[in-house]
Amino acid sequence: MSVRYRRQEIIKGFDQNKLKKAHVAVLGSGGLGSAALYYLAAAGVGKISFYDADKVEESNLNRQILHFSSDIGRYKVDSALSKLKDLNPEIEIEGYSIKIDSESIKEIGKPDIIVDALDNFKTRFILNDYAVKNRVPFLHAAVESLEGRLSFVVPFETPCLRCIYKALPPRREIPVLGATAGILGTMEAIEVIKFLTGIGNTLKGRMAIFNFKTWDVRIIYMERDPHCDICGMPR
Ligand SMILES: [Zn+2]
């Protein structure tokens, strides 16, 4: 048992080796991605690839805790890599400054699981369509203000994002309290670690919806849409 991972290796049923062998891709290193990447790296996921084309701006710093004031103007992948490699030098971690579109998403290949740490639904749909086509499971999370939602998508087993969201919401500046993004990003990391190590029950086919202002918490069960353009057709 390693010193670094001892406190998680003593969790009943926890297999560190499964994490070590895994490859996780994270799309985005902003509010959701900062928390998810910190915890996935700290937990010892063997290989992490993450993608973000942006540079650090001052307006990111209320929530994107991988990036510090001294990082303003740096590429986010460089800023994030310096912290994550220092946090855990034992893992393989690569950051790619690539803007995700329907072509460039092919660069992510076939990881064991993908984390949606994106900030818009247009790119989420690109991730969804790629993940379904290539049968890669992924965590979906989205935040607004003091609210957040989380779901685990397994292609052809659970609803995909196109089964759930029928229209693309208009792009706008979304209000976000940093801690809300941090909680949801952390929950994505928990689900990834559970999936990879086989402990517990994941949020497959369900969506957890949190309102941290009122503590109204709902977990809804969802059905696949048999007419879904992406996952409804026989293929
Ligand atoms: Zn679908």
JSON list of C-alpha atoms and ligand atoms in Angstrom, two decimals:
[
{"chain": "A", "resi": 1, "resn": "MET", "atom": "CA", "xyz": [0.00, 0.00, 0.00]},
{"chain": "A", "resi": 2, "resn": "SER", "atom": "CA", "xyz": [1.41, 3.37, -0.99]},
{"chain": "A", "resi": 3, "resn": "VAL", "atom": "CA", "xyz": [1.79, 6.22, 1.47]},
{"chain": "A", "resi": 4, "resn": "ARG", "atom": "CA", "xyz": [0.19, 8.71, -0.92]},
{"chain": "A", "resi": 5, "resn": "TYR", "atom": "CA", "xyz": [-3.03, 6.77, -1.43]},
{"chain": "A", "resi": 6, "resn": "ARG", "atom": "CA", "xyz": [-3.27, 4.98, 1.93]},
{"chain": "A", "resi": 7, "resn": "ARG", "atom": "CA", "xyz": [-6.34, 6.81, 3.19]},
{"chain": "A", "resi": 8, "resn": "GLN", "atom": "CA", "xyz": [-8.38, 5.83, 0.12]},
{"chain": "A", "resi": 9, "resn": "GLU", "atom": "CA", "xyz": [-6.92, 2.34, -0.22]},
{"chain": "A", "resi": 10, "resn": "ILE", "atom": "CA", "xyz": [-8.36, 1.46, 3.18]},
{"chain": "A", "resi": 11, "resn": "ILE", "atom": "CA", "xyz": [-11.88, 2.17, 1.83]},
{"chain": "A", "resi": 12, "resn": "LYS", "atom": "CA", "xyz": [-13.68, -1.17, 1.67]},
{"chain": "A", "resi": 13, "resn": "GLY", "atom": "CA", "xyz": [-13.54, -2.59, -1.86]},
{"chain": "A", "resi": 14, "resn": "PHE", "atom": "CA", "xyz": [-11.29, 0.17, -3.20]},
{"chain": "A", "resi": 15, "resn": "ASP", "atom": "CA", "xyz": [-8.77, -0.96, -5.83]},
{"chain": "A", "resi": 16, "resn": "GLN", "atom": "CA", "xyz": [-6.07, 1.65, -6.46]},
{"chain": "A", "resi": 17, "resn": "ASN", "atom": "CA", "xyz": [-4.67, -0.42, -9.31]},
{"chain": "A", "resi": 18, "resn": "LYS", "atom": "CA", "xyz": [-7.84, 0.12, -11.35]},
{"chain": "A", "resi": 19, "resn": "LEU", "atom": "CA", "xyz": [-7.36, 3.89, -11.05]},
{"chain": "A", "resi": 20, "resn": "LYS", "atom": "CA", "xyz": [-3.72, 3.58, -12.00]},
{"chain": "A", "resi": 21, "resn": "LYS", "atom": "CA", "xyz": [-4.60, 1.75, -15.23]},
{"chain": "A", "resi": 22, "resn": "ALA", "atom": "CA", "xyz": [-7.35, 4.19, -16.24]},
{"chain": "A", "resi": 23, "resn": "HIS", "atom": "CA", "xyz": [-7.37, 6.99, -18.80]},
{"chain": "A", "resi": 24, "resn": "VAL", "atom": "CA", "xyz": [-9.73, 9.91, -18.15]},
{"chain": "A", "resi": 25, "resn": "ALA", "atom": "CA", "xyz": [-10.29, 12.84, -20.52]},
{"chain": "A", "resi": 26, "resn": "VAL", "atom": "CA", "xyz": [-11.53, 16.16, -19.08]},
{"chain": "A", "resi": 27, "resn": "LEU", "atom": "CA", "xyz": [-13.02, 18.76, -21.42]},
{"chain": "A", "resi": 28, "resn": "GLY", "atom": "CA", "xyz": [-12.41, 22.17, -19.85]},
{"chain": "A", "resi": 29, "resn": "SER", "atom": "CA", "xyz": [-10.23, 23.40, -17.01]},
{"chain": "A", "resi": 30, "resn": "GLY", "atom": "CA", "xyz": [-12.54, 26.13, -15.75]},
{"chain": "A", "resi": 31, "resn": "GLY", "atom": "CA", "xyz": [-14.88, 26.03, -12.76]},
{"chain": "A", "resi": 32, "resn": "LEU", "atom": "CA", "xyz": [-15.99, 22.40, -13.07]},
{"chain": "A", "resi": 33, "resn": "GLY", "atom": "CA", "xyz": [-12.69, 21.21, -14.52]},
{"chain": "A", "resi": 34, "resn": "SER", "atom": "CA", "xyz": [-10.53, 22.78, -11.80]},
{"chain": "A", "resi": 35, "resn": "ALA", "atom": "CA", "xyz": [-12.21, 20.76, -9.06]},
{"chain": "A", "resi": 36, "resn": "ALA", "atom": "CA", "xyz": [-12.52, 17.58, -11.12]},
{"chain": "A", "resi": 37, "resn": "LEU", "atom": "CA", "xyz": [-8.88, 17.72, -12.25]},
{"chain": "A", "resi": 38, "resn": "TYR", "atom": "CA", "xyz": [-7.53, 18.40, -8.75]},
{"chain": "A", "resi": 39, "resn": "TYR", "atom": "CA", "xyz": [-9.33, 15.39, -7.29]},
{"chain": "A", "resi": 40, "resn": "LEU", "atom": "CA", "xyz": [-8.69, 13.02, -10.20]},
{"chain": "A", "resi": 41, "resn": "ALA", "atom": "CA", "xyz": [-4.97, 13.86, -10.11]},
{"chain": "A", "resi": 42, "resn": "ALA", "atom": "CA", "xyz": [-4.81, 13.62, -6.32]},
{"chain": "A", "resi": 43, "resn": "ALA", "atom": "CA", "xyz": [-6.57, 10.23, -6.37]},
{"chain": "A", "resi": 44, "resn": "GLY", "atom": "CA", "xyz": [-3.95, 8.80, -8.75]},
{"chain": "A", "resi": 45, "resn": "VAL", "atom": "CA", "xyz": [-5.81, 8.27, -12.04]},
{"chain": "A", "resi": 46, "resn": "GLY", "atom": "CA", "xyz": [-2.97, 6.83, -14.15]},
{"chain": "A", "resi": 47, "resn": "LYS", "atom": "CA", "xyz": [-3.50, 8.94, -17.24]},
{"chain": "A", "resi": 48, "resn": "ILE", "atom": "CA", "xyz": [-5.38, 12.23, -17.51]},
{"chain": "A", "resi": 49, "resn": "SER", "atom": "CA", "xyz": [-5.77, 14.22, -20.74]},
{"chain": "A", "resi": 50, "resn": "PHE", "atom": "CA", "xyz": [-7.46, 17.60, -20.57]},
{"chain": "A", "resi": 51, "resn": "TYR", "atom": "CA", "xyz": [-8.47, 20.13, -23.16]},
{"chain": "A", "resi": 52, "resn": "ASP", "atom": "CA", "xyz": [-8.87, 23.90, -22.97]},
{"chain": "A", "resi": 53, "resn": "ALA", "atom": "CA", "xyz": [-8.02, 26.52, -25.61]},
{"chain": "A", "resi": 54, "resn": "ASP", "atom": "CA", "xyz": [-8.50, 29.59, -23.40]},
{"chain": "A", "resi": 55, "resn": "LYS", "atom": "CA", "xyz": [-6.09, 31.84, -21.56]},
{"chain": "A", "resi": 56, "resn": "VAL", "atom": "CA", "xyz": [-6.58, 32.77, -17.90]},
{"chain": "A", "resi": 57, "resn": "GLU", "atom": "CA", "xyz": [-8.55, 35.99, -17.36]},
{"chain": "A", "resi": 58, "resn": "GLU", "atom": "CA", "xyz": [-9.13, 37.88, -14.13]},
{"chain": "A", "resi": 59, "resn": "SER", "atom": "CA", "xyz": [-12.89, 37.21, -14.38]},
{"chain": "A", "resi": 60, "resn": "ASN", "atom": "CA", "xyz": [-12.16, 33.44, -14.15]},
{"chain": "A", "resi": 61, "resn": "LEU", "atom": "CA", "xyz": [-10.60, 33.62, -10.72]},
{"chain": "A", "resi": 62, "resn": "ASN", "atom": "CA", "xyz": [-13.78, 33.55, -8.60]},
{"chain": "A", "resi": 63, "resn": "ARG", "atom": "CA", "xyz": [-14.32, 29.93, -9.56]},
{"chain": "A", "resi": 64, "resn": "GLN", "atom": "CA", "xyz": [-11.47, 28.42, -11.61]},
{"chain": "A", "resi": 65, "resn": "ILE", "atom": "CA", "xyz": [-9.23, 27.49, -8.69]},
{"chain": "A", "resi": 66, "resn": "LEU", "atom": "CA", "xyz": [-6.51, 25.81, -10.75]},
{"chain": "A", "resi": 67, "resn": "HIS", "atom": "CA", "xyz": [-5.56, 29.31, -11.92]},
{"chain": "A", "resi": 68, "resn": "PHE", "atom": "CA", "xyz": [-4.02, 32.00, -9.75]},
{"chain": "A", "resi": 69, "resn": "SER", "atom": "CA", "xyz": [-3.68, 35.79, -10.17]},
{"chain": "A", "resi": 70, "resn": "SER", "atom": "CA", "xyz": [-0.10, 35.34, -11.36]},
{"chain": "A", "resi": 71, "resn": "ASP", "atom": "CA", "xyz": [-1.40, 33.09, -14.18]},
{"chain": "A", "resi": 72, "resn": "ILE", "atom": "CA", "xyz": [-3.46, 35.81, -15.90]},
{"chain": "A", "resi": 73, "resn": "GLY", "atom": "CA", "xyz": [-2.57, 35.75, -19.62]},
{"chain": "A", "resi": 74, "resn": "ARG", "atom": "CA", "xyz": [-1.12, 32.20, -19.55]},
{"chain": "A", "resi": 75, "resn": "TYR", "atom": "CA", "xyz": [-2.74, 29.37, -21.41]},
{"chain": "A", "resi": 76, "resn": "LYS", "atom": "CA", "xyz": [-4.99, 27.51, -18.99]},
{"chain": "A", "resi": 77, "resn": "VAL", "atom": "CA", "xyz": [-3.42, 24.17, -19.88]},
{"chain": "A", "resi": 78, "resn": "ASP", "atom": "CA", "xyz": [0.02, 25.48, -18.85]},
{"chain": "A", "resi": 79, "resn": "SER", "atom": "CA", "xyz": [-1.33, 27.06, -15.68]},
{"chain": "A", "resi": 80, "resn": "ALA", "atom": "CA", "xyz": [-3.24, 23.89, -14.75]},
{"chain": "A", "resi": 81, "resn": "LEU", "atom": "CA", "xyz": [-0.38, 21.53, -15.61]},
{"chain": "A", "resi": 82, "resn": "SER", "atom": "CA", "xyz": [2.07, 23.29, -13.32]},
{"chain": "A", "resi": 83, "resn": "LYS", "atom": "CA", "xyz": [-0.23, 22.79, -10.30]},
{"chain": "A", "resi": 84, "resn": "LEU", "atom": "CA", "xyz": [-1.37, 19.26, -11.17]},
{"chain": "A", "resi": 85, "resn": "LYS", "atom": "CA", "xyz": [2.15, 17.94, -11.82]},
{"chain": "A", "resi": 86, "resn": "ASP", "atom": "CA", "xyz": [3.28, 19.43, -8.53]},
{"chain": "A", "resi": 87, "resn": "LEU", "atom": "CA", "xyz": [0.27, 17.91, -6.74]},
{"chain": "A", "resi": 88, "resn": "ASN", "atom": "CA", "xyz": [0.94, 14.44, -8.14]},
{"chain": "A", "resi": 89, "resn": "PRO", "atom": "CA", "xyz": [4.15, 13.76, -10.07]},
{"chain": "A", "resi": 90, "resn": "GLU", "atom": "CA", "xyz": [3.39, 10.02, -10.13]},
{"chain": "A", "resi": 91, "resn": "ILE", "atom": "CA", "xyz": [0.68, 10.22, -12.82]},
{"chain": "A", "resi": 92, "resn": "GLU", "atom": "CA", "xyz": [0.77, 10.89, -16.57]},
{"chain": "A", "resi": 93, "resn": "ILE", "atom": "CA", "xyz": [-1.05, 14.12, -17.30]},
{"chain": "A", "resi": 94, "resn": "GLU", "atom": "CA", "xyz": [-1.25, 16.11, -20.52]},
{"chain": "A", "resi": 95, "resn": "GLY", "atom": "CA", "xyz": [-3.04, 19.35, -21.34]},
{"chain": "A", "resi": 96, "resn": "TYR", "atom": "CA", "xyz": [-4.00, 20.26, -24.91]},
{"chain": "A", "resi": 97, "resn": "SER", "atom": "CA", "xyz": [-4.77, 23.81, -25.98]},
{"chain": "A", "resi": 98, "resn": "ILE", "atom": "CA", "xyz": [-7.38, 22.74, -28.52]},
{"chain": "A", "resi": 99, "resn": "LYS", "atom": "CA", "xyz": [-10.73, 24.38, -29.19]},
{"chain": "A", "resi": 100, "resn": "ILE", "atom": "CA", "xyz": [-13.26, 21.55, -29.24]},
{"chain": "A", "resi": 101, "resn": "ASP", "atom": "CA", "xyz": [-15.37, 21.34, -32.40]},
{"chain": "A", "resi": 102, "resn": "SER", "atom": "CA", "xyz": [-16.84, 18.42, -34.33]},
{"chain": "A", "resi": 103, "resn": "GLU", "atom": "CA", "xyz": [-13.45, 17.76, -36.03]},
{"chain": "A", "resi": 104, "resn": "SER", "atom": "CA", "xyz": [-10.97, 18.43, -33.24]},
{"chain": "A", "resi": 105, "resn": "ILE", "atom": "CA", "xyz": [-12.87, 16.28, -30.74]},
{"chain": "A", "resi": 106, "resn": "LYS", "atom": "CA", "xyz": [-11.44, 13.24, -32.52]},
{"chain": "A", "resi": 107, "resn": "GLU", "atom": "CA", "xyz": [-8.12, 14.16, -30.87]},
{"chain": "A", "resi": 108, "resn": "ILE", "atom": "CA", "xyz": [-9.38, 12.82, -27.54]},
{"chain": "A", "resi": 109, "resn": "GLY", "atom": "CA", "xyz": [-9.41, 9.25, -28.89]},
{"chain": "A", "resi": 110, "resn": "LYS", "atom": "CA", "xyz": [-11.03, 6.58, -26.74]},
{"chain": "A", "resi": 111, "resn": "PRO", "atom": "CA", "xyz": [-10.43, 7.20, -23.03]},
{"chain": "A", "resi": 112, "resn": "ASP", "atom": "CA", "xyz": [-12.21, 5.03, -20.43]},
{"chain": "A", "resi": 113, "resn": "ILE", "atom": "CA", "xyz": [-14.46, 7.93, -19.49]},
{"chain": "A", "resi": 114, "resn": "ILE", "atom": "CA", "xyz": [-14.90, 11.63, -20.31]},
{"chain": "A", "resi": 115, "resn": "VAL", "atom": "CA", "xyz": [-15.72, 14.49, -17.94]},
{"chain": "A", "resi": 116, "resn": "ASP", "atom": "CA", "xyz": [-17.94, 17.28, -19.30]},
{"chain": "A", "resi": 117, "resn": "ALA", "atom": "CA", "xyz": [-16.43, 20.37, -17.66]},
{"chain": "A", "resi": 118, "resn": "LEU", "atom": "CA", "xyz": [-17.61, 22.63, -20.45]},
{"chain": "A", "resi": 119, "resn": "ASP", "atom": "CA", "xyz": [-19.31, 26.02, -20.19]},
{"chain": "A", "resi": 120, "resn": "ASN", "atom": "CA", "xyz": [-21.76, 25.82, -23.09]},
{"chain": "A", "resi": 121, "resn": "PHE", "atom": "CA", "xyz": [-24.27, 23.39, -24.57]},
{"chain": "A", "resi": 122, "resn": "LYS", "atom": "CA", "xyz": [-23.08, 23.74, -28.15]},
{"chain": "A", "resi": 123, "resn": "THR", "atom": "CA", "xyz": [-19.80, 22.03, -27.23]},
{"chain": "A", "resi": 124, "resn": "ARG", "atom": "CA", "xyz": [-21.61, 19.63, -24.86]},
{"chain": "A", "resi": 125, "resn": "PHE", "atom": "CA", "xyz": [-23.64, 18.37, -27.83]},
{"chain": "A", "resi": 126, "resn": "ILE", "atom": "CA", "xyz": [-20.40, 17.83, -29.79]},
{"chain": "A", "resi": 127, "resn": "LEU", "atom": "CA", "xyz": [-19.04, 15.83, -26.83]},
{"chain": "A", "resi": 128, "resn": "ASN", "atom": "CA", "xyz": [-22.31, 13.91, -26.55]},
{"chain": "A", "resi": 129, "resn": "ASP", "atom": "CA", "xyz": [-22.39, 12.95, -30.23]},
{"chain": "A", "resi": 130, "resn": "TYR", "atom": "CA", "xyz": [-18.73, 11.86, -30.20]},
{"chain": "A", "resi": 131, "resn": "ALA", "atom": "CA", "xyz": [-19.08, 9.87, -26.97]},
{"chain": "A", "resi": 132, "resn": "VAL", "atom": "CA", "xyz": [-22.23, 8.08, -28.16]},
{"chain": "A", "resi": 133, "resn": "LYS", "atom": "CA", "xyz": [-20.69, 7.25, -31.55]},
{"chain": "A", "resi": 134, "resn": "ASN", "atom": "CA", "xyz": [-17.57, 5.85, -29.89]},
{"chain": "A", "resi": 135, "resn": "ARG", "atom": "CA", "xyz": [-19.41, 4.30, -26.93]},
{"chain": "A", "resi": 136, "resn": "VAL", "atom": "CA", "xyz": [-17.43, 6.19, -24.30]},
{"chain": "A", "resi": 137, "resn": "PRO", "atom": "CA", "xyz": [-19.32, 6.92, -21.05]},
{"chain": "A", "resi": 138, "resn": "PHE", "atom": "CA", "xyz": [-19.23, 10.46, -19.72]},
{"chain": "A", "resi": 139, "resn": "LEU", "atom": "CA", "xyz": [-20.20, 12.63, -16.77]},
{"chain": "A", "resi": 140, "resn": "HIS", "atom": "CA", "xyz": [-22.38, 15.61, -17.54]},
{"chain": "A", "resi": 141, "resn": "ALA", "atom": "CA", "xyz": [-22.53, 18.58, -15.19]},
{"chain": "A", "resi": 142, "resn": "ALA", "atom": "CA", "xyz": [-23.78, 22.13, -15.57]},
{"chain": "A", "resi": 143, "resn": "VAL", "atom": "CA", "xyz": [-24.02, 25.02, -13.11]},
{"chain": "A", "resi": 144, "resn": "GLU", "atom": "CA", "xyz": [-25.83, 28.33, -12.89]},
{"chain": "A", "resi": 145, "resn": "SER", "atom": "CA", "xyz": [-25.86, 30.72, -9.95]},
{"chain": "A", "resi": 146, "resn": "LEU", "atom": "CA", "xyz": [-26.26, 28.47, -6.87]},
{"chain": "A", "resi": 147, "resn": "GLU", "atom": "CA", "xyz": [-27.75, 25.58, -8.82]},
{"chain": "A", "resi": 148, "resn": "GLY", "atom": "CA", "xyz": [-26.22, 22.57, -10.48]},
{"chain": "A", "resi": 149, "resn": "ARG", "atom": "CA", "xyz": [-27.07, 19.33, -12.19]},
{"chain": "A", "resi": 150, "resn": "LEU", "atom": "CA", "xyz": [-25.21, 16.08, -12.64]},
{"chain": "A", "resi": 151, "resn": "SER", "atom": "CA", "xyz": [-25.82, 12.96, -14.71]},
{"chain": "A", "resi": 152, "resn": "PHE", "atom": "CA", "xyz": [-23.91, 9.90, -15.89]},
{"chain": "A", "resi": 153, "resn": "VAL", "atom": "CA", "xyz": [-24.37, 9.03, -19.57]},
{"chain": "A", "resi": 154, "resn": "VAL", "atom": "CA", "xyz": [-23.59, 5.54, -20.86]},
{"chain": "A", "resi": 155, "resn": "PRO", "atom": "CA", "xyz": [-24.21, 5.39, -24.63]},
{"chain": "A", "resi": 156, "resn": "PHE", "atom": "CA", "xyz": [-27.12, 3.14, -25.68]},
{"chain": "A", "resi": 157, "resn": "GLU", "atom": "CA", "xyz": [-27.80, 2.25, -22.01]},
{"chain": "A", "resi": 158, "resn": "THR", "atom": "CA", "xyz": [-28.91, 5.59, -20.53]},
{"chain": "A", "resi": 159, "resn": "PRO", "atom": "CA", "xyz": [-30.42, 8.68, -22.17]},
{"chain": "A", "resi": 160, "resn": "CYS", "atom": "CA", "xyz": [-27.84, 10.84, -23.97]},
{"chain": "A", "resi": 161, "resn": "LEU", "atom": "CA", "xyz": [-27.85, 14.64, -23.78]},
{"chain": "A", "resi": 162, "resn": "ARG", "atom": "CA", "xyz": [-29.91, 14.84, -26.99]},
{"chain": "A", "resi": 163, "resn": "CYS", "atom": "CA", "xyz": [-32.58, 12.65, -25.38]},
{"chain": "A", "resi": 164, "resn": "ILE", "atom": "CA", "xyz": [-32.70, 15.08, -22.44]},
{"chain": "A", "resi": 165, "resn": "TYR", "atom": "CA", "xyz": [-32.16, 18.50, -24.02]},
{"chain": "A", "resi": 166, "resn": "LYS", "atom": "CA", "xyz": [-34.10, 19.10, -27.22]},
{"chain": "A", "resi": 167, "resn": "ALA", "atom": "CA", "xyz": [-32.93, 22.59, -28.08]},
{"chain": "A", "resi": 168, "resn": "LEU", "atom": "CA", "xyz": [-29.68, 24.46, -27.74]},
{"chain": "A", "resi": 169, "resn": "PRO", "atom": "CA", "xyz": [-30.13, 27.16, -25.07]},
{"chain": "A", "resi": 170, "resn": "PRO", "atom": "CA", "xyz": [-29.04, 30.63, -26.26]},
{"chain": "A", "resi": 171, "resn": "ARG", "atom": "CA", "xyz": [-25.46, 31.48, -25.31]},
{"chain": "A", "resi": 172, "resn": "ARG", "atom": "CA", "xyz": [-25.22, 34.15, -22.61]},
{"chain": "A", "resi": 173, "resn": "GLU", "atom": "CA", "xyz": [-23.10, 35.12, -19.64]},
{"chain": "A", "resi": 174, "resn": "ILE", "atom": "CA", "xyz": [-24.11, 32.60, -16.98]},
{"chain": "A", "resi": 175, "resn": "PRO", "atom": "CA", "xyz": [-23.93, 33.70, -13.33]},
{"chain": "A", "resi": 176, "resn": "VAL", "atom": "CA", "xyz": [-21.88, 31.26, -11.24]},
{"chain": "A", "resi": 177, "resn": "LEU", "atom": "CA", "xyz": [-20.83, 31.15, -7.61]},
{"chain": "A", "resi": 178, "resn": "GLY", "atom": "CA", "xyz": [-17.44, 29.45, -7.58]},
{"chain": "A", "resi": 179, "resn": "ALA", "atom": "CA", "xyz": [-18.29, 27.01, -4.83]},
{"chain": "A", "resi": 180, "resn": "THR", "atom": "CA", "xyz": [-21.24, 25.70, -6.89]},
{"chain": "A", "resi": 181, "resn": "ALA", "atom": "CA", "xyz": [-18.93, 24.78, -9.77]},
{"chain": "A", "resi": 182, "resn": "GLY", "atom": "CA", "xyz": [-16.49, 23.30, -7.26]},
{"chain": "A", "resi": 183, "resn": "ILE", "atom": "CA", "xyz": [-19.11, 21.03, -5.72]},
{"chain": "A", "resi": 184, "resn": "LEU", "atom": "CA", "xyz": [-20.39, 19.77, -9.08]},
{"chain": "A", "resi": 185, "resn": "GLY", "atom": "CA", "xyz": [-16.85, 19.27, -10.44]},
{"chain": "A", "resi": 186, "resn": "THR", "atom": "CA", "xyz": [-15.98, 17.35, -7.28]},
{"chain": "A", "resi": 187, "resn": "MET", "atom": "CA", "xyz": [-19.09, 15.20, -7.74]},
{"chain": "A", "resi": 188, "resn": "GLU", "atom": "CA", "xyz": [-18.00, 14.43, -11.29]},
{"chain": "A", "resi": 189, "resn": "ALA", "atom": "CA", "xyz": [-14.64, 13.24, -9.90]},
{"chain": "A", "resi": 190, "resn": "ILE", "atom": "CA", "xyz": [-16.42, 11.04, -7.34]},
{"chain": "A", "resi": 191, "resn": "GLU", "atom": "CA", "xyz": [-18.53, 9.41, -10.05]},
{"chain": "A", "resi": 192, "resn": "VAL", "atom": "CA", "xyz": [-15.49, 8.82, -12.28]},
{"chain": "A", "resi": 193, "resn": "ILE", "atom": "CA", "xyz": [-13.58, 7.20, -9.39]},
{"chain": "A", "resi": 194, "resn": "LYS", "atom": "CA", "xyz": [-16.59, 5.03, -8.46]},
{"chain": "A", "resi": 195, "resn": "PHE", "atom": "CA", "xyz": [-17.01, 3.92, -12.07]},
{"chain": "A", "resi": 196, "resn": "LEU", "atom": "CA", "xyz": [-13.31, 3.10, -12.52]},
{"chain": "A", "resi": 197, "resn": "THR", "atom": "CA", "xyz": [-12.91, 1.26, -9.23]},
{"chain": "A", "resi": 198, "resn": "GLY", "atom": "CA", "xyz": [-16.35, -0.38, -9.33]},
{"chain": "A", "resi": 199, "resn": "ILE", "atom": "CA", "xyz": [-17.50, 0.84, -5.92]},
{"chain": "A", "resi": 200, "resn": "GLY", "atom": "CA", "xyz": [-21.01, 2.06, -5.16]},
{"chain": "A", "resi": 201, "resn": "ASN", "atom": "CA", "xyz": [-23.84, 2.92, -7.56]},
{"chain": "A", "resi": 202, "resn": "THR", "atom": "CA", "xyz": [-23.25, 5.63, -10.12]},
{"chain": "A", "resi": 203, "resn": "LEU", "atom": "CA", "xyz": [-25.81, 8.16, -11.30]},
{"chain": "A", "resi": 204, "resn": "LYS", "atom": "CA", "xyz": [-26.41, 6.21, -14.55]},
{"chain": "A", "resi": 205, "resn": "GLY", "atom": "CA", "xyz": [-29.70, 7.16, -16.15]},
{"chain": "A", "resi": 206, "resn": "ARG", "atom": "CA", "xyz": [-30.53, 9.59, -13.36]},
{"chain": "A", "resi": 207, "resn": "MET", "atom": "CA", "xyz": [-30.03, 13.31, -12.96]},
{"chain": "A", "resi": 208, "resn": "ALA", "atom": "CA", "xyz": [-29.31, 14.96, -9.62]},
{"chain": "A", "resi": 209, "resn": "ILE", "atom": "CA", "xyz": [-30.48, 18.56, -9.45]},
{"chain": "A", "resi": 210, "resn": "PHE", "atom": "CA", "xyz": [-29.25, 20.75, -6.60]},
{"chain": "A", "resi": 211, "resn": "ASN", "atom": "CA", "xyz": [-30.46, 24.16, -5.49]},
{"chain": "A", "resi": 212, "resn": "PHE", "atom": "CA", "xyz": [-27.94, 25.26, -2.88]},
{"chain": "A", "resi": 213, "resn": "LYS", "atom": "CA", "xyz": [-29.93, 28.43, -2.13]},
{"chain": "A", "resi": 214, "resn": "THR", "atom": "CA", "xyz": [-32.90, 26.45, -0.79]},
{"chain": "A", "resi": 215, "resn": "TRP", "atom": "CA", "xyz": [-31.37, 22.95, -0.33]},
{"chain": "A", "resi": 216, "resn": "ASP", "atom": "CA", "xyz": [-33.99, 21.58, -2.67]},
{"chain": "A", "resi": 217, "resn": "VAL", "atom": "CA", "xyz": [-32.33, 18.41, -4.00]},
{"chain": "A", "resi": 218, "resn": "ARG", "atom": "CA", "xyz": [-34.02, 16.18, -6.56]},
{"chain": "A", "resi": 219, "resn": "ILE", "atom": "CA", "xyz": [-32.96, 13.00, -8.29]},
{"chain": "A", "resi": 220, "resn": "ILE", "atom": "CA", "xyz": [-34.95, 12.28, -11.42]},
{"chain": "A", "resi": 221, "resn": "TYR", "atom": "CA", "xyz": [-35.04, 9.05, -13.41]},
{"chain": "A", "resi": 222, "resn": "MET", "atom": "CA", "xyz": [-34.83, 9.53, -17.15]},
{"chain": "A", "resi": 223, "resn": "GLU", "atom": "CA", "xyz": [-35.84, 7.45, -20.14]},
{"chain": "A", "resi": 224, "resn": "ARG", "atom": "CA", "xyz": [-34.10, 7.17, -23.49]},
{"chain": "A", "resi": 225, "resn": "ASP", "atom": "CA", "xyz": [-35.91, 8.81, -26.38]},
{"chain": "A", "resi": 226, "resn": "PRO", "atom": "CA", "xyz": [-36.50, 6.06, -28.97]},
{"chain": "A", "resi": 227, "resn": "HIS", "atom": "CA", "xyz": [-36.57, 8.77, -31.64]},
{"chain": "A", "resi": 228, "resn": "CYS", "atom": "CA", "xyz": [-33.34, 10.43, -30.52]},
{"chain": "A", "resi": 229, "resn": "ASP", "atom": "CA", "xyz": [-31.29, 11.52, -33.56]},
{"chain": "A", "resi": 230, "resn": "ILE", "atom": "CA", "xyz": [-28.08, 10.35, -31.94]},
{"chain": "A", "resi": 231, "resn": "CYS", "atom": "CA", "xyz": [-28.81, 7.26, -29.84]},
{"chain": "A", "resi": 232, "resn": "GLY", "atom": "CA", "xyz": [-32.34, 6.30, -30.93]},
{"chain": "A", "resi": 233, "resn": "MET", "atom": "CA", "xyz": [-31.58, 4.75, -34.28]},
{"chain": "A", "resi": 234, "resn": "PRO", "atom": "CA", "xyz": [-30.48, 1.13, -34.60]},
{"chain": "A", "resi": 235, "resn": "ARG", "atom": "CA", "xyz": [-26.82, 1.06, -35.53]},
{"chain": "B", "resi": 1, "resn": "ZN", "atom": "ZN", "xyz": [-30.13, 10.07, -27.18]}
]
